[in-house]
Amino acid sequence: MHKIKSLLIATVVTLSIGAVMIPIDPNGPETDPSETTETTETTETPEIVPFHDGPLEN
């Protein structure tokens, strides 16, 4: 039982450290924010509204 508990604690600690370390700087410090075009392409579609209260225009 002690071996299973220590393995579970080690897994939780490893996943927690991985979840904290990965989003800090995934592209590295050398990337320029103006070079990423993914965010500008997704915001240019205003017709997709997930929670739209008005009538649907088809």
PDB file of C-alpha atoms in Angstrom:
ATOM      1  CA  MET A   1       0.000   0.000   0.000  1.00  0.00           C
ATOM      2  CA  HIS A   2       2.858   2.363   0.783  1.00  0.00           C
ATOM      3  CA  LYS A   3       4.432   1.724  -2.627  1.00  0.00           C
ATOM      4  CA  ILE A   4       1.186   2.532  -4.444  1.00  0.00           C
ATOM      5  CA  LYS A   5       0.682   5.692  -2.386  1.00  0.00           C
ATOM      6  CA  SER A   6       4.212   6.939  -3.034  1.00  0.00           C
ATOM      7  CA  LEU A   7       3.848   6.209  -6.746  1.00  0.00           C
ATOM      8  CA  LEU A   8       0.573   8.144  -6.822  1.00  0.00           C
ATOM      9  CA  ILE A   9       2.151  11.112  -5.046  1.00  0.00           C
ATOM     10  CA  ALA A  10       5.104  11.071  -7.445  1.00  0.00           C
ATOM     11  CA  THR A  11       2.728  11.021 -10.426  1.00  0.00           C
ATOM     12  CA  VAL A  12       0.676  13.941  -9.102  1.00  0.00           C
ATOM     13  CA  VAL A  13       3.809  15.981  -8.372  1.00  0.00           C
ATOM     14  CA  THR A  14       5.243  15.260 -11.826  1.00  0.00           C
ATOM     15  CA  LEU A  15       2.022  16.224 -13.597  1.00  0.00           C
ATOM     16  CA  SER A  16       1.672  19.375 -11.505  1.00  0.00           C
ATOM     17  CA  ILE A  17       5.215  20.492 -12.318  1.00  0.00           C
ATOM     18  CA  GLY A  18       4.653  19.697 -15.991  1.00  0.00           C
ATOM     19  CA  ALA A  19       1.396  21.641 -16.077  1.00  0.00           C
ATOM     20  CA  VAL A  20       3.104  24.668 -14.530  1.00  0.00           C
ATOM     21  CA  MET A  21       6.319  24.548 -16.566  1.00  0.00           C
ATOM     22  CA  ILE A  22       4.812  24.047 -20.041  1.00  0.00           C
ATOM     23  CA  PRO A  23       2.607  27.199 -20.332  1.00  0.00           C
ATOM     24  CA  ILE A  24       5.288  29.576 -18.995  1.00  0.00           C
ATOM     25  CA  ASP A  25       6.992  30.156 -22.365  1.00  0.00           C
ATOM     26  CA  PRO A  26       6.248  27.446 -24.919  1.00  0.00           C
ATOM     27  CA  ASN A  27       7.778  29.309 -27.882  1.00  0.00           C
ATOM     28  CA  GLY A  28      10.895  30.528 -26.131  1.00  0.00           C
ATOM     29  CA  PRO A  29      12.002  34.092 -25.407  1.00  0.00           C
ATOM     30  CA  GLU A  30      13.089  34.839 -28.995  1.00  0.00           C
ATOM     31  CA  THR A  31       9.646  34.855 -30.613  1.00  0.00           C
ATOM     32  CA  ASP A  32       7.960  38.113 -31.601  1.00  0.00           C
ATOM     33  CA  PRO A  33       4.214  38.376 -30.868  1.00  0.00           C
ATOM     34  CA  SER A  34       3.637  40.067 -34.242  1.00  0.00           C
ATOM     35  CA  GLU A  35       4.888  36.945 -36.058  1.00  0.00           C
ATOM     36  CA  THR A  36       2.064  34.744 -34.797  1.00  0.00           C
ATOM     37  CA  THR A  37      -0.804  34.916 -37.270  1.00  0.00           C
ATOM     38  CA  GLU A  38      -2.998  32.270 -35.641  1.00  0.00           C
ATOM     39  CA  THR A  39      -4.756  34.661 -33.268  1.00  0.00           C
ATOM     40  CA  THR A  40      -5.566  37.221 -35.972  1.00  0.00           C
ATOM     41  CA  GLU A  41      -7.047  34.590 -38.291  1.00  0.00           C
ATOM     42  CA  THR A  42      -9.457  33.217 -35.725  1.00  0.00           C
ATOM     43  CA  THR A  43     -10.866  36.615 -34.738  1.00  0.00           C
ATOM     44  CA  GLU A  44     -11.874  37.501 -38.317  1.00  0.00           C
ATOM     45  CA  THR A  45     -14.976  35.280 -38.270  1.00  0.00           C
ATOM     46  CA  PRO A  46     -17.751  37.306 -36.558  1.00  0.00           C
ATOM     47  CA  GLU A  47     -20.584  35.205 -37.990  1.00  0.00           C
ATOM     48  CA  ILE A  48     -19.786  32.307 -35.653  1.00  0.00           C
ATOM     49  CA  VAL A  49     -21.502  33.208 -32.368  1.00  0.00           C
ATOM     50  CA  PRO A  50     -21.950  30.277 -29.983  1.00  0.00           C
ATOM     51  CA  PHE A  51     -24.493  32.014 -27.708  1.00  0.00           C
ATOM     52  CA  HIS A  52     -26.626  34.182 -29.970  1.00  0.00           C
ATOM     53  CA  ASP A  53     -29.978  35.326 -28.563  1.00  0.00           C
ATOM     54  CA  GLY A  54     -31.394  36.922 -31.721  1.00  0.00           C
ATOM     55  CA  PRO A  55     -32.968  35.207 -34.734  1.00  0.00           C
ATOM     56  CA  LEU A  56     -30.713  33.048 -36.869  1.00  0.00           C
ATOM     57  CA  GLU A  57     -29.939  34.457 -40.295  1.00  0.00           C
ATOM     58  CA  ASN A  58     -29.687  31.658 -42.864  1.00  0.00           C
TER      59      ASN A  58
END
